[in-house]
Short mmCIF file of C-alpha atoms and ligand atoms in Angstrom, two decimals:
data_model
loop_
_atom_site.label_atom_id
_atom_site.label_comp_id
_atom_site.label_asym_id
_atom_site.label_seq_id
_atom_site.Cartn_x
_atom_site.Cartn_y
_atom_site.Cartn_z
CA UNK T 1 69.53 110.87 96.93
CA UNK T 2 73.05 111.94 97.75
CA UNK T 3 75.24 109.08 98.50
CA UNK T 4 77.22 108.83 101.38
CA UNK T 5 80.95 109.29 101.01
CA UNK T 6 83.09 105.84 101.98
CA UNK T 7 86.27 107.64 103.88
CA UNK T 8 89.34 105.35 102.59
CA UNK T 9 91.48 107.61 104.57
CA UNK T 10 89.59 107.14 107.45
CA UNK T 11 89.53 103.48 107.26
CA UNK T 12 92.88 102.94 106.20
CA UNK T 13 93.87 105.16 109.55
CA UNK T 14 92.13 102.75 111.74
CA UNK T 15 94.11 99.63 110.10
CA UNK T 16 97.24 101.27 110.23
CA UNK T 17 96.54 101.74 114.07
CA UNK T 18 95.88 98.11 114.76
CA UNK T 19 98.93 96.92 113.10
CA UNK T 20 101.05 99.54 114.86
CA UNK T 21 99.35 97.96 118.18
CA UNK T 22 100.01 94.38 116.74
CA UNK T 23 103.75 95.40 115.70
CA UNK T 24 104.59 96.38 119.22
CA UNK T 25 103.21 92.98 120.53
CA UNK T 26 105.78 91.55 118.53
CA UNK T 27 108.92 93.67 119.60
CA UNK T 28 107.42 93.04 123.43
CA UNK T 29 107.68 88.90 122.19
CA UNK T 30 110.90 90.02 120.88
CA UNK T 31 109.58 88.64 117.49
CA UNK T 32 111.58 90.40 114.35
CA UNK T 33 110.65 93.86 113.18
CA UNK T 34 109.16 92.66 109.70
CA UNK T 35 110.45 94.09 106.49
CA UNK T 36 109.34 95.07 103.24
CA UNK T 37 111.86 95.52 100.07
CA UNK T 38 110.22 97.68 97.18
CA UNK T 39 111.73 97.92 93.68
CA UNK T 40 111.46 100.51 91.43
CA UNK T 41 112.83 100.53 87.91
CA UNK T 42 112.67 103.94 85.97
CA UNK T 43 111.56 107.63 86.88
CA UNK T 44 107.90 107.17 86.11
CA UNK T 45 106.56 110.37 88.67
CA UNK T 46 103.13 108.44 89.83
CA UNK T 47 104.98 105.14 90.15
CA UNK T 48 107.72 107.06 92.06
CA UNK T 49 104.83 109.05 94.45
CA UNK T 50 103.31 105.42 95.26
CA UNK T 51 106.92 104.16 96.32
CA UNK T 52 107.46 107.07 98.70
CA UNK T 53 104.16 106.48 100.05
CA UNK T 54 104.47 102.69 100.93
CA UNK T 55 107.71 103.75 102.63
CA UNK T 56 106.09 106.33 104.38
CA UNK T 57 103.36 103.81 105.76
CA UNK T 58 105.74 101.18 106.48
CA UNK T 59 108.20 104.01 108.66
CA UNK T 60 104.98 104.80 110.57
CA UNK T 61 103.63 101.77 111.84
CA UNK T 62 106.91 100.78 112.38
CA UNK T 63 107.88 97.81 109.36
CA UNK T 64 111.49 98.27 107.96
CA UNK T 65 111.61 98.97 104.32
CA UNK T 66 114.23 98.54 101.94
CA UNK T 67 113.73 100.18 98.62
CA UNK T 68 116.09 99.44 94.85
CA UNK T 69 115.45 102.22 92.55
CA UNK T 70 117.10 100.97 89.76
CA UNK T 71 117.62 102.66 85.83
CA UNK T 72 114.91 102.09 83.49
CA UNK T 73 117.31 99.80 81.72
CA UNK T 74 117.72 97.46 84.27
CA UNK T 75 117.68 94.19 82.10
CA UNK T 76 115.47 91.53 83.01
CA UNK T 77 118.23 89.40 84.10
CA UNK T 78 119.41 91.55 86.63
CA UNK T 79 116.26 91.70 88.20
CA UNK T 80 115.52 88.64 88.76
CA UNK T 81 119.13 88.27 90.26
CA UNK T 82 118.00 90.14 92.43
CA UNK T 83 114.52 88.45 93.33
CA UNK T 84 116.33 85.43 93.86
CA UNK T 85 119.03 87.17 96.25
CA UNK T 86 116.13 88.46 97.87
CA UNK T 87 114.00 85.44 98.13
CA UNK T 88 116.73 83.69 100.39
CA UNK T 89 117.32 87.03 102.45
CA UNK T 90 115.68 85.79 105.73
CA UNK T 91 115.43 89.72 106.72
CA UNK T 92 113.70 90.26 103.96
CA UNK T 93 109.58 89.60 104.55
CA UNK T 94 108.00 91.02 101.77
CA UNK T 95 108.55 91.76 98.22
CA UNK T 96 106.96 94.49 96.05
CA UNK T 97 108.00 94.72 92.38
CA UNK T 98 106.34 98.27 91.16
CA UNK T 99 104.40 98.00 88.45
CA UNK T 100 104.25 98.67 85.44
CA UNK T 101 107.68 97.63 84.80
CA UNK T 102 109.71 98.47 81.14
CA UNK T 103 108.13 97.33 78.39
CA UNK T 104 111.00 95.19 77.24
CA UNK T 105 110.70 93.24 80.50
CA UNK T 106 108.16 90.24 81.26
CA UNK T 107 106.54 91.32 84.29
CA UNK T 108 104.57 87.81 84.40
CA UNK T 109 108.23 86.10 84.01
CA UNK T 110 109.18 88.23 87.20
CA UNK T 111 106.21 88.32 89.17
CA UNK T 112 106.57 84.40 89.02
CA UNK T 113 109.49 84.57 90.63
CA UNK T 114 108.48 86.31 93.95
CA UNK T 115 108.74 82.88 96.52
CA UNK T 116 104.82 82.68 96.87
CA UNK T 117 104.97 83.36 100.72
CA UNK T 118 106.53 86.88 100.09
CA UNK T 119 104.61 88.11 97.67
CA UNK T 120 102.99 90.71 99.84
CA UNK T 121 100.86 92.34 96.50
CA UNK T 122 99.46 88.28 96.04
CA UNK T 123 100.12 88.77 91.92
CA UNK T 124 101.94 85.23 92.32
CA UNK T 125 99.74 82.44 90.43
CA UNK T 126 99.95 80.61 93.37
CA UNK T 127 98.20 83.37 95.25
CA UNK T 128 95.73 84.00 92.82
CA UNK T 129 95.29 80.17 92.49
CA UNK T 130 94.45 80.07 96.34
CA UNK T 131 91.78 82.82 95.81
CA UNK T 132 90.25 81.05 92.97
CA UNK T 133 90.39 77.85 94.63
CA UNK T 134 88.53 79.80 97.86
CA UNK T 135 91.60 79.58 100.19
CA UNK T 136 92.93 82.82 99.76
CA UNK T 137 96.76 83.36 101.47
CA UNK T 138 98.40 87.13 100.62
CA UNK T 139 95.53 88.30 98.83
CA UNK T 140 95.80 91.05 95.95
CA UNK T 141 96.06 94.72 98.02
CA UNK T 142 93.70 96.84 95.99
CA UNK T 143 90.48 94.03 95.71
CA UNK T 144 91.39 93.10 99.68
CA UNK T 145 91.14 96.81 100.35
CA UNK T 146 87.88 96.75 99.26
CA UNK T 147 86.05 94.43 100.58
CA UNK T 148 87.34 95.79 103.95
CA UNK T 149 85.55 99.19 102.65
CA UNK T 150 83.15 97.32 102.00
CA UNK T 151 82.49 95.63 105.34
CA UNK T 152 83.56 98.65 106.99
CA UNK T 153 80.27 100.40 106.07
CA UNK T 154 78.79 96.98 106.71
CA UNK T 155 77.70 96.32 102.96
CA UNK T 156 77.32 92.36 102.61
CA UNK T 157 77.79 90.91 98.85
CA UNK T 158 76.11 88.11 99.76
CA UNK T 159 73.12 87.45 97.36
CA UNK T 160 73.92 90.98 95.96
CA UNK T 161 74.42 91.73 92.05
CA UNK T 162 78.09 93.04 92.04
CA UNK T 163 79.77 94.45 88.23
CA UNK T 164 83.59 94.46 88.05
CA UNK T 165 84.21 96.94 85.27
CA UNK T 166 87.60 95.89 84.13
CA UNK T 167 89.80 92.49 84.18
CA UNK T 168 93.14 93.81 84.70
CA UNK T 169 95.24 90.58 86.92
CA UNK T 170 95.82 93.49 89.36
CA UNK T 171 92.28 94.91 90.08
CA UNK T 172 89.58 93.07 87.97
CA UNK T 173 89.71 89.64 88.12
CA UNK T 174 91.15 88.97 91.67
CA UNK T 175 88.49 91.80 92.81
CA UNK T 176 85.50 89.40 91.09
CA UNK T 177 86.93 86.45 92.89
CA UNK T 178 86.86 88.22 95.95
CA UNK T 179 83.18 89.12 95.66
CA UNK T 180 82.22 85.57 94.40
CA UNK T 181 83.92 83.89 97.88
CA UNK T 182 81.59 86.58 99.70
CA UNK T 183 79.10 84.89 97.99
CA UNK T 184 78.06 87.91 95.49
CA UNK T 185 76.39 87.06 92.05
CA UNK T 186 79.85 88.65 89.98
CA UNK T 187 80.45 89.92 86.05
CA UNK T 188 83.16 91.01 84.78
CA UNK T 189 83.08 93.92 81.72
CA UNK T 190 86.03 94.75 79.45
CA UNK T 191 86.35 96.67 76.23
CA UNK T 192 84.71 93.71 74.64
CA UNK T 193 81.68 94.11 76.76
CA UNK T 194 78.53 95.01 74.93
CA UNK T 195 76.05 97.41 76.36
CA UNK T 196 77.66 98.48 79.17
CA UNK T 197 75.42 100.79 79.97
CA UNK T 198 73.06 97.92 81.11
CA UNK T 199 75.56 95.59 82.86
CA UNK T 200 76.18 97.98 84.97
CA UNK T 201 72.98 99.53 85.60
CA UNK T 202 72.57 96.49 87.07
CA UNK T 203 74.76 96.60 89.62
CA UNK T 204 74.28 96.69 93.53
CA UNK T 205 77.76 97.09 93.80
CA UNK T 206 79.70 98.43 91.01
CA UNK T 207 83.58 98.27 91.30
CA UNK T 208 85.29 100.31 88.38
CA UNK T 209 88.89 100.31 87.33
CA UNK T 210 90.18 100.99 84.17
CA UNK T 211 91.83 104.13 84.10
CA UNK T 212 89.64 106.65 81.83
CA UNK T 213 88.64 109.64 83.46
CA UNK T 214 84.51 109.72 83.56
CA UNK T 215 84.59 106.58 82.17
CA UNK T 216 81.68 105.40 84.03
CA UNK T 217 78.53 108.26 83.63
CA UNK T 218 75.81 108.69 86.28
CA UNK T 219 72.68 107.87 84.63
CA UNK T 220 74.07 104.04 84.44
CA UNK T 221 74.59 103.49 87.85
CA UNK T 222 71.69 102.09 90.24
CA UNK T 223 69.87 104.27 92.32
CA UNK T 224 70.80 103.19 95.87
CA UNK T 225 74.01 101.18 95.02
CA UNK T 226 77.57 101.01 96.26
CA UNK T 227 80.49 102.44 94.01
CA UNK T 228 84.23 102.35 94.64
CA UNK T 229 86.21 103.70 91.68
CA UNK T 230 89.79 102.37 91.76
CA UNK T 231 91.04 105.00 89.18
CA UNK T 232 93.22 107.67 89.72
CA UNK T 233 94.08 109.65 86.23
CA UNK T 234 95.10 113.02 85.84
CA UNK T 235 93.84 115.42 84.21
CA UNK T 236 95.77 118.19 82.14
CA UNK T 237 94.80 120.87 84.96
CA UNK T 238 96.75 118.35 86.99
CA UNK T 239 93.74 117.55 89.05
CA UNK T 240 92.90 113.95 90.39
CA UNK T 241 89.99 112.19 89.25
CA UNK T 242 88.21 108.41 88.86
CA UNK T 243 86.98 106.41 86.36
CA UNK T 244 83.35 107.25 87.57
CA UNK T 245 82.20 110.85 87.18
CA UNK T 246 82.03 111.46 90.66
CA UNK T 247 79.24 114.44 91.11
CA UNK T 248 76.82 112.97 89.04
CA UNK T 249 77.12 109.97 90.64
CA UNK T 250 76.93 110.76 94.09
CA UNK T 251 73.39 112.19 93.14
CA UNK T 252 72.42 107.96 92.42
CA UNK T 253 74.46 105.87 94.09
CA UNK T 254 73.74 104.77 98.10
CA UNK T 255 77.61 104.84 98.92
CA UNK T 256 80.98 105.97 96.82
CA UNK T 257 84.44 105.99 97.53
CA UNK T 258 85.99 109.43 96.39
CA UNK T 259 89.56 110.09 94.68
CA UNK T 260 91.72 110.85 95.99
CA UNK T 261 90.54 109.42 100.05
CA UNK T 262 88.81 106.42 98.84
CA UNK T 263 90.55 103.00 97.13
CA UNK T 264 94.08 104.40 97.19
CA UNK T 265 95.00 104.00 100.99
CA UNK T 266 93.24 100.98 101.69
CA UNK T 267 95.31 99.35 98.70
CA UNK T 268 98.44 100.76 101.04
CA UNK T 269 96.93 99.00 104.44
CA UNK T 270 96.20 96.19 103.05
CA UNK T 271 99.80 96.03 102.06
CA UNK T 272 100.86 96.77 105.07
CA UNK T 273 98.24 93.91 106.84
CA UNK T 274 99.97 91.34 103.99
CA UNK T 275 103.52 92.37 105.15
CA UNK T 276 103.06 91.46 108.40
CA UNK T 277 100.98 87.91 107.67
CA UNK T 278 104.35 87.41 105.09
CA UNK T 279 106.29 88.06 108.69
CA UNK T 280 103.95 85.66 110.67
CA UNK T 281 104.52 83.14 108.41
CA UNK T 282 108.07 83.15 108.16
CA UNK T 283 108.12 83.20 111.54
CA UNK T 284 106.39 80.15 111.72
CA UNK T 285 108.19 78.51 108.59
CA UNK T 286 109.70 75.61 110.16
CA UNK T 287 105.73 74.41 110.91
CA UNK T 288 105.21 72.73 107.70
CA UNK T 289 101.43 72.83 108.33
CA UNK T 290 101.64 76.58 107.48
CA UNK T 291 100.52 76.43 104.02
CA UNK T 292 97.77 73.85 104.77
CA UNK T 293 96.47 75.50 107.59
CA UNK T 294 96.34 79.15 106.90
CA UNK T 295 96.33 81.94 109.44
N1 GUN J 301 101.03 99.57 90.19
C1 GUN J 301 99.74 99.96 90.33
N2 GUN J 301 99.15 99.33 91.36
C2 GUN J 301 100.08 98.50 91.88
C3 GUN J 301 100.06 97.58 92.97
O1 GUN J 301 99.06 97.37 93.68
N3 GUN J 301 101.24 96.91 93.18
C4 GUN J 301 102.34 97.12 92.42
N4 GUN J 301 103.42 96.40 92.71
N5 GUN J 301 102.39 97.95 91.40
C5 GUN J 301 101.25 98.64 91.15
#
C-alpha cells in the first residue's frame, strides 16, 4: 500500500482564503482590522523563520501584526511588563509569546499571564481547562490544525484507536484531549512508555511529536492507518525531516502528512482562525454571556 499524502499546504491555503473572505466582511461592517502582537526574545534562527512566517500569513489575509524582538536577556520582569501593557491595549487582539523562551525565564509564569481571551496559541490554563472540561475556547494551534487535517480528508476519530506519541503542553496532551472530545479511544506515550513499538502498532491514528528525526520506524505503524508527524528537525545536510521515517512509512500507513507541507501550516491557520475568534470576541466583550456561550 502506498499511503496517500495529506497536503497541509493545500489545506492551510483553503483556510487562509476563507478568513481573507471573512476579514473583508468585517471591514465592509466597518468592524476593526484584528491584530496580532508576536514576541520574540533571542536570535534562535528556526524560532526567528516561524516569526517571519506568522507575519507573513497575517500581512496576507489581511490581520495587522505587531512584532517585539527583544535581546535574549530580556529579564522576566520586563516581559511581563509588557504582557500586561499589552493585555489592556484594546488594538491589540492576540498575543503570541514564541516559544521556547530563555532558560532563565518561567515560560509557565508568563504564559499565565496572557488575559485568557487573547491567548490566540490557547497555552493559557484556562484554555486548556476549557478543552479538558469539553468546552474548548482558543484552542492550542498545532492539535486544532490537526483535527482539521483530519476532517479535511474526512477521517472520523470516533470509535477509532488514536496514539499521541509525546506529552509536550504544546502538542501532546492538548492534541489527546482533542481526539478524546471527537470521541477517539486516546494514549498518550512518553520516554517512560514501555514497548512502544506495540502502543503504537496499535494505532488507527498515530500523531507523533517529539522532535527525533526517524524516531518513529515503519514496521510499527498499522497497515492502513493515519499518520501526521508534527516534527520538524534538521538534519546536518540541513535537510528537513519528521519524527516518523517518512518513506518507509508511506509504504504502511493509509494517509501521512509530509514535512515540510503537512502539520506546519495548518499550526499557522489555525492561528490565524484563533486571531480572528480573539477579535470576535472582543468585539463582543461588553456581552457578558461571551464566555458562557461560546462562538
Ligand atoms: N514554538 C513551537 N511551536 C510553537 C507554537 O505553536 N507557539 C509558540 N508560541 N511557540 C512555539
Amino acid at each position: 500500500m502506498t499511503a496517500q499524502i495529506i497536503d497541509g499546504k493545500k489545506v492551510s491555503q483553503h483556510i487562509l482564503t476563507q478568513l481573507t473572505q471573512e476579514l473583508q466582511k468585517r471591514q465592509t461592517h466597518k468592524l476593526r482590522q484584528p491584530c496580532l502582537a508576536v514576541v520574540l526574545l533571542g536570535d534562535d534562527p528556526a524560532s526567528a523563520v516561524y516569526v517571519r512566517n506568522k507575519q507573513r500569513a497575517c500581512e496576507s489575509i489581511g490581520i495587522k501584526s505587531c512584532q517585539h524582538l527583544l535581546p535574549a536577556s530580556t529579564t522576566e520582569a520586563e516581559l511581563l511588563r509588557l504582557i500586561d501593557a499589552m493585555n489592556t491595549d484594546d488594538t491589540i487582539d492576540g498575543i503570541l509569546i514564541q516559544l521556547p523562551l530563555p532558560a532563565h525565564i518561567d515560560s509557565e509564569h508568563v504564559l499565565e499571564r496572557i488575559l485568557p481571551d487573547k491567548d490566540v496559541d490557547g497555552f493559557h490554563p484556562y484554555n486548556l481547562g476549557r478543552l479538558v472540561v469539553k468546552k474548548p475556547l482558543l484552542r492550542p494551534c498545532t492539535p486544532k490544525g490537526i483535527m482539521t487535517l483530519l476532517s479535511y480528508y474526512g477521517v472520523n476519530p470516533e470509535g477509532k484507536k488514536a496514539v499521541v506519541v509525546g506529552a509536550s503542553n504544546i502538542v501532546g496532551r492538548p492534541q489527546a484531549l482533542e481526539l478524546l472530545l471527537a470521541k477517539a479511544t486516546v494514549t498518550i506515550c512518553h520516554s517512560a512508555t514501555r514497548h512502544l513499538a506495540e502502543e503504537v502498532a496499535g494505532a488507527d491514528i498515530l500523531v507523533v511529536g517529539v522532535g527525533i528525526p526517524h524516531f518513529i520506524q515503519a514496521e510499527w505503524i498499522k497497515p492502513g492507518a493515519v499518520v501526521i508527524d508534527v516534527g520538524i528537525n534538521r538534519l546536518p545536510d540541513g535537510q528537513l525531516c519528521g519524527d516518523v521515517d517518512f518513506e518507509g512509512a508511506r509504504q504502511r500507513a493509509g494517509m501521512i502528512t509530509p514535512v515540510p507541507g503537512g502539520v506546519g501550516p495548518m499550526t499557522i491557520a489555525s492561528l490565524m482562525e484563533n486571531t480572528l475568534k480573539a477579535a470576535v470576541l472582543h468585539d463582543k466583550a461588553d456581552d457578558l454571556s461571551v464566555v458562557a456561550n461560546p462562538l
